[in-house]
Short mmCIF file of C-alpha atoms and ligand atoms in Angstrom, two decimals:
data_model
loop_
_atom_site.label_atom_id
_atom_site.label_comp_id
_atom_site.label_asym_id
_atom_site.label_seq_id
_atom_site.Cartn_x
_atom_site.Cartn_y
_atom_site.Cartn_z
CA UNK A 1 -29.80 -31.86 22.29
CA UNK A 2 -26.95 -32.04 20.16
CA UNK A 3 -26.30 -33.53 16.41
CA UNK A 4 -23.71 -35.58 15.32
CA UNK A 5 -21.96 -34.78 12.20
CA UNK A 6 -21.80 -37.50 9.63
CA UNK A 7 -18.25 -36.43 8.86
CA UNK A 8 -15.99 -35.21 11.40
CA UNK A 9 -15.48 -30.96 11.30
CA UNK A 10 -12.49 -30.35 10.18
CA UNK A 11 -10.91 -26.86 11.64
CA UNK A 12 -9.28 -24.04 9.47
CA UNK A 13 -5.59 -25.60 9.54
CA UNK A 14 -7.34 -28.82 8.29
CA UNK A 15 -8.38 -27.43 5.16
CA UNK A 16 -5.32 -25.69 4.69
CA UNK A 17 -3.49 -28.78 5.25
CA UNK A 18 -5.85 -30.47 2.80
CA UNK A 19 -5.61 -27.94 -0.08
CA UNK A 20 -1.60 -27.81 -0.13
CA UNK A 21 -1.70 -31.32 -0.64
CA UNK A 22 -4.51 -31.07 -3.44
CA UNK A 23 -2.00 -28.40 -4.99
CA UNK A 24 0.76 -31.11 -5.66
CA UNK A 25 -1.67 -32.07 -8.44
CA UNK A 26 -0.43 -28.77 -10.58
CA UNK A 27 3.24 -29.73 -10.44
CA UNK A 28 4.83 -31.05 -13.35
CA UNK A 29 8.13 -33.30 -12.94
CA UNK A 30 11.19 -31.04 -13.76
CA UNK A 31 9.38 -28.27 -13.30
CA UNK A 32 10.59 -24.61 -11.48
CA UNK A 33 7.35 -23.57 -9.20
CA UNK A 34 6.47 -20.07 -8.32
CA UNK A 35 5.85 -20.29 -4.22
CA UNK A 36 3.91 -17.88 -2.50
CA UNK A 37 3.44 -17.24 1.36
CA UNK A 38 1.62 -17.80 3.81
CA UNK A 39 0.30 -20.40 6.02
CA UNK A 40 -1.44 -22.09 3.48
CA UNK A 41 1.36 -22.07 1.25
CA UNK A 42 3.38 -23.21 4.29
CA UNK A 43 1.19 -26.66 4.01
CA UNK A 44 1.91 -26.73 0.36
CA UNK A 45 5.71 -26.36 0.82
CA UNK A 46 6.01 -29.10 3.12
CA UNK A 47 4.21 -31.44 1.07
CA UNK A 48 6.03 -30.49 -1.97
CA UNK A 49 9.35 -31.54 0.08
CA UNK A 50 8.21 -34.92 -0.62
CA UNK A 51 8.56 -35.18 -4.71
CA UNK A 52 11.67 -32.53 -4.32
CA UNK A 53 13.41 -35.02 -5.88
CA UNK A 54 11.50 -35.00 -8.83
CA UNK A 55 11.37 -31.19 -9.01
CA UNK A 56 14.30 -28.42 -10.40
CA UNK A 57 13.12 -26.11 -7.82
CA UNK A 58 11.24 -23.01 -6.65
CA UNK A 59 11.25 -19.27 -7.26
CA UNK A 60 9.86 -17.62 -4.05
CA UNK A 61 8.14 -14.74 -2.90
CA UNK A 62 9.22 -13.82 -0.04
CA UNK A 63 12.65 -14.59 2.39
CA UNK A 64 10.20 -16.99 4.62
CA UNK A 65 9.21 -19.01 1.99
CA UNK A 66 12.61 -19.07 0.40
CA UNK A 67 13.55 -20.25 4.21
CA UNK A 68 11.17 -23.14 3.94
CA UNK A 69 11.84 -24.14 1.15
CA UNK A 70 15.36 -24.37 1.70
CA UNK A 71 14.99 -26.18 4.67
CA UNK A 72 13.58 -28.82 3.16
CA UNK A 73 16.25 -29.22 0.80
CA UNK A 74 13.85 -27.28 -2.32
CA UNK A 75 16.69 -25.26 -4.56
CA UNK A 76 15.19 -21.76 -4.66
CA UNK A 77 15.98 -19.50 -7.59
CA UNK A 78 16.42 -15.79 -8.54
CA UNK A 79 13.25 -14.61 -10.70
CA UNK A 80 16.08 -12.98 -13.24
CA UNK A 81 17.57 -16.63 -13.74
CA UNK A 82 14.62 -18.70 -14.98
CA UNK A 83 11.92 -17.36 -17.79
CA UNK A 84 8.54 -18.45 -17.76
CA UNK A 85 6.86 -20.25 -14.58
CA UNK A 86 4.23 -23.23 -15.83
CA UNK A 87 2.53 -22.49 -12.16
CA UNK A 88 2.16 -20.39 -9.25
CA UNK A 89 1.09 -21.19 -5.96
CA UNK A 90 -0.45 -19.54 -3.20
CA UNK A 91 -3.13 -18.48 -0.69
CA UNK A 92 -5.54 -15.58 -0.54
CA UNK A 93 -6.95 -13.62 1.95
CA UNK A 94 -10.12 -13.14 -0.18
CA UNK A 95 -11.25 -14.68 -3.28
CA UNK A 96 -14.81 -14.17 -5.65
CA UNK A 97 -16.37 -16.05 -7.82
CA UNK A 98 -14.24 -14.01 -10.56
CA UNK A 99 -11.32 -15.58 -9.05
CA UNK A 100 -10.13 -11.90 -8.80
CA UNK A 101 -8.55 -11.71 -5.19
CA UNK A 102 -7.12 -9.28 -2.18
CA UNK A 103 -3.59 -10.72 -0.93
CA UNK A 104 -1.13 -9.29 1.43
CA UNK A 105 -2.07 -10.57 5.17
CA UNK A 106 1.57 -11.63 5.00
CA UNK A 107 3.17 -8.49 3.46
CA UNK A 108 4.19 -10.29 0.81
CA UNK A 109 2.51 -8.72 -2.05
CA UNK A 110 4.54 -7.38 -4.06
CA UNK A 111 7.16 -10.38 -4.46
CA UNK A 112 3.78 -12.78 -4.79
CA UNK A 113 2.50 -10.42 -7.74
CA UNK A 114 5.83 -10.52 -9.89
CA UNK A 115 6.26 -13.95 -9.71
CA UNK A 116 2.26 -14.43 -10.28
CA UNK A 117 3.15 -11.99 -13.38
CA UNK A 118 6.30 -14.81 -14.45
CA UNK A 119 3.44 -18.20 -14.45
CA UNK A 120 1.14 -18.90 -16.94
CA UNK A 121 -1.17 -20.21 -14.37
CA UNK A 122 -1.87 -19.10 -10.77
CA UNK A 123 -3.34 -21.72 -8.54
CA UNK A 124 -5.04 -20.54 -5.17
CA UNK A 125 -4.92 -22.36 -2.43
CA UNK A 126 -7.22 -21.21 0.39
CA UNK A 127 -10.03 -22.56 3.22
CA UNK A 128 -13.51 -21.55 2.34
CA UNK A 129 -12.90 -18.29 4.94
CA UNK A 130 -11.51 -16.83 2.13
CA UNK A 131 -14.22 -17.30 -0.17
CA UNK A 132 -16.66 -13.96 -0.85
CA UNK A 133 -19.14 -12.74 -2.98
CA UNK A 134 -17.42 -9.20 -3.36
CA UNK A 135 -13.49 -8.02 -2.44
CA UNK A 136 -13.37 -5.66 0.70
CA UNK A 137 -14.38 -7.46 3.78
CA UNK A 138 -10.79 -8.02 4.42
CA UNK A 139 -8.62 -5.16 5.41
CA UNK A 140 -6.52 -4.41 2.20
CA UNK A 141 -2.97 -4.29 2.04
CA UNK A 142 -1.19 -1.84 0.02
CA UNK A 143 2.90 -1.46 0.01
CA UNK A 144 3.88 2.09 0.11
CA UNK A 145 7.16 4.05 0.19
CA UNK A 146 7.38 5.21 3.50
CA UNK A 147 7.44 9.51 2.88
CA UNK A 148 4.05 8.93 0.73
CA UNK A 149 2.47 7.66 3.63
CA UNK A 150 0.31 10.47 5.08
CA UNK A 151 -1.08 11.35 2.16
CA UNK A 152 -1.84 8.13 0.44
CA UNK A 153 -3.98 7.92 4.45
CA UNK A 154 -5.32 11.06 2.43
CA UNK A 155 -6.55 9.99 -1.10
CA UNK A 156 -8.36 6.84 0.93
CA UNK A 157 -9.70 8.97 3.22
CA UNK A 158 -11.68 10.50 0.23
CA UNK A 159 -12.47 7.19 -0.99
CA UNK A 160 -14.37 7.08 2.05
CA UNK A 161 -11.84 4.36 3.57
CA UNK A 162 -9.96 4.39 6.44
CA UNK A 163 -6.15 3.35 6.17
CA UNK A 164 -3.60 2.91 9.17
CA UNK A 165 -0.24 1.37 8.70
CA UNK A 166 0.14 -1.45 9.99
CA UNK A 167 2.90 -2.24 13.00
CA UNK A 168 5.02 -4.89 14.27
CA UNK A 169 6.04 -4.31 18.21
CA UNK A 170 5.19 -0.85 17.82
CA UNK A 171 7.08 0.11 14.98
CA UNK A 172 6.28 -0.04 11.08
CA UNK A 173 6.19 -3.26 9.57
CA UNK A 174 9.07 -3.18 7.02
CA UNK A 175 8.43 -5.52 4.17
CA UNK A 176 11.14 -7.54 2.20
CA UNK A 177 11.55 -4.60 0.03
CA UNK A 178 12.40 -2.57 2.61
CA UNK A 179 8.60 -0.30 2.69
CA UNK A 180 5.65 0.02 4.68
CA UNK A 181 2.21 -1.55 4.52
CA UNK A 182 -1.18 0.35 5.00
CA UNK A 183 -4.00 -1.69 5.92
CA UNK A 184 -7.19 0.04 4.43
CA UNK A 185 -10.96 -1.03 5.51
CA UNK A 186 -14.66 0.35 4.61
CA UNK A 187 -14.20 -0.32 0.64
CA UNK A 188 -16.26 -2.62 -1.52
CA UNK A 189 -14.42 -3.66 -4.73
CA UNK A 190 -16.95 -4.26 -7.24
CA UNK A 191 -14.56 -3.65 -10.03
CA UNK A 192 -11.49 -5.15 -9.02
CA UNK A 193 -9.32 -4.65 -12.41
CA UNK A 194 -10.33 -0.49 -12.46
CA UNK A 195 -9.93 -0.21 -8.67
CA UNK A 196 -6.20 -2.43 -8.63
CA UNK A 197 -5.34 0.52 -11.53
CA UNK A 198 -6.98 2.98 -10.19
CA UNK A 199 -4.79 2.75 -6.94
CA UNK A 200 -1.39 1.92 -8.21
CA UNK A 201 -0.99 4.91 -10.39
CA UNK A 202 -0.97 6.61 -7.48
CA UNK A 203 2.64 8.06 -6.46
CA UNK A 204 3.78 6.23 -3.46
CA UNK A 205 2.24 2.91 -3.99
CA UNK A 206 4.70 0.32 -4.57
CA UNK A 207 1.69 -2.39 -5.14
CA UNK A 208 -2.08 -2.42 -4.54
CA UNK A 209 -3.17 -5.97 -2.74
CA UNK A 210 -5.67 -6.40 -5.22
CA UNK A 211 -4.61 -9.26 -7.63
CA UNK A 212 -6.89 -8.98 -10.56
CA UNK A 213 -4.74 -8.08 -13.27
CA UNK A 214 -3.13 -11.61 -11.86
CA UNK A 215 -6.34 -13.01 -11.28
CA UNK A 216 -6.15 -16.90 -10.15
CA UNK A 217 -6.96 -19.58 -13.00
CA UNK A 218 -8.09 -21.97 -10.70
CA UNK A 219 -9.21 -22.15 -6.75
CA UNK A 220 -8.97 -25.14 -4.64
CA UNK A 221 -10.96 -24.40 -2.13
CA UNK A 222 -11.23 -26.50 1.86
CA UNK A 223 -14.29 -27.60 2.51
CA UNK A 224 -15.78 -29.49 5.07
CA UNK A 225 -16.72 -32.36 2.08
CA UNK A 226 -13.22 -32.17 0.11
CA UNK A 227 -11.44 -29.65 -2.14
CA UNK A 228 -14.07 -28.10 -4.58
CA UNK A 229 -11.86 -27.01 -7.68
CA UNK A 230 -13.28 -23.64 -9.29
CA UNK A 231 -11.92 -22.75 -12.59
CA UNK A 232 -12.13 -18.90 -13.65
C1 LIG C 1 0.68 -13.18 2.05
C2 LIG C 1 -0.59 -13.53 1.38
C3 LIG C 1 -1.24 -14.81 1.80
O1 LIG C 1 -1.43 -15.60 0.67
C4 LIG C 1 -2.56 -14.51 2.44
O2 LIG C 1 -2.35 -13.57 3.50
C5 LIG C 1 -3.22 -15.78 3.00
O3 LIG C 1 -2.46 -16.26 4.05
P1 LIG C 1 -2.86 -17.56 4.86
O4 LIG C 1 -2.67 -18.71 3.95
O5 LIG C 1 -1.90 -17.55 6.02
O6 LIG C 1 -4.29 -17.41 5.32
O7 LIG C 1 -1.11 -12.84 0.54
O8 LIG C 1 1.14 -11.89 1.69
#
């Protein structure tokens, strides 16, 4: 026997769908937006093409954003050239009820926590996949300069985690800033803010995927009945 639904499921690129259009709620007329990555933010960029008019333009975080955006006609400026952000966008690959999150699935990290670092306010976008009761589930991305590589492997190692850097037909993925990402699994993050300084005083580590210093403010989390909006 099966049972109906009273509302139709909607499927993961649904929700993101549904929370990039919830997002347009944060932007102000006139206003420059910080843009992060990702195929949630994806959703969010193309339904932010429809009030470009009414919108000075974007700073981005990483060259396929700044592609999007472009290509819908969204100016996109240099970090250096504009001061404050009122708001930054973007997705998560994990996010607790602290609002403190692990990002990087995209490689992006490092541009998404600079301009995260530039906005007074950082808005997450993300399906309730994403949502988790501690960091770590979720392989975490760290951006490393390439000759630290072995033993940064090393000091995770004796963490207890595993880390492997992560390819792209075979080869290294190079990120936008021209380094190399290690994927690490087998942590659990219960404090987020030691563990994000913990790891990026390290030598080597160009940026730690852990965003709690640039926690999120607010969460607009898919869900099967609407966006739930979480403020931390
Ligand atoms: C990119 C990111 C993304 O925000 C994160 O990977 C989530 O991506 P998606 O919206 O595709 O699930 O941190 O570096």
């Amino acid at each position: 026997m099966s049972t109906t639904p009273a509302t139709p499921v909607m499927s993961q690129d649904e929700l993101k769908a549904l929370v990039g259009r919830a997002a347009l709620d944060y932007v102000e007329p006139g206003q420059i937006i910080g843009v992060g990555t990702g195929s949630t933010v994806n959703c969010f960029i193309d339904a932010l093409a429809g009030m470009r008019e009414r919108i000075a333009g974007a700073v981005s975080s990483s060259e396929a954003s700044t592609q999007r955006l472009r290509a819908h006609g969204i100016p996109v400026f240099d970090a250096n050239d504009v001061g404050d952000l009122a708001v930054y966008i973007d997705g998560a690959d994990e996010i607790d009820p602290r609002g403190y999150m692990i990002k990087g699935g995209g490689a992006a990290l490092t541009r998404e926590k600079i301009v995260a670092a530039q906005a007074r306010r950082f808005v997450c976008i993300a399906d309730q996949s994403k949502w988790v009761g501690t960091l770590g589930r979720f392989p975490l991305p760290v951006e490393v300069i390439p000759m630290a590589t072995q033993r940064l492997i090393r000091q995770f190692a004796a963490l207890g985690a595993q880390a492997r850097v992560r390819l792209r037909d075979g080869a290294p993925l190079v990120t936008d800033n021209g380094q190399h990402i290690l994927d690490v699994t087998g942590l659990q993050i219960s404090d987020p803010p030691a563990f994000e300084s913990m790891v990026n005083d390290w030598p080597g580590v160009v940026t730690v995927g852990v965003f709690a210093h640039q926690r999120a403010h607010v969460c607009l989390l898919g869900t099967p009945e609407g966006v739930r909006t979480i403020t931390f």
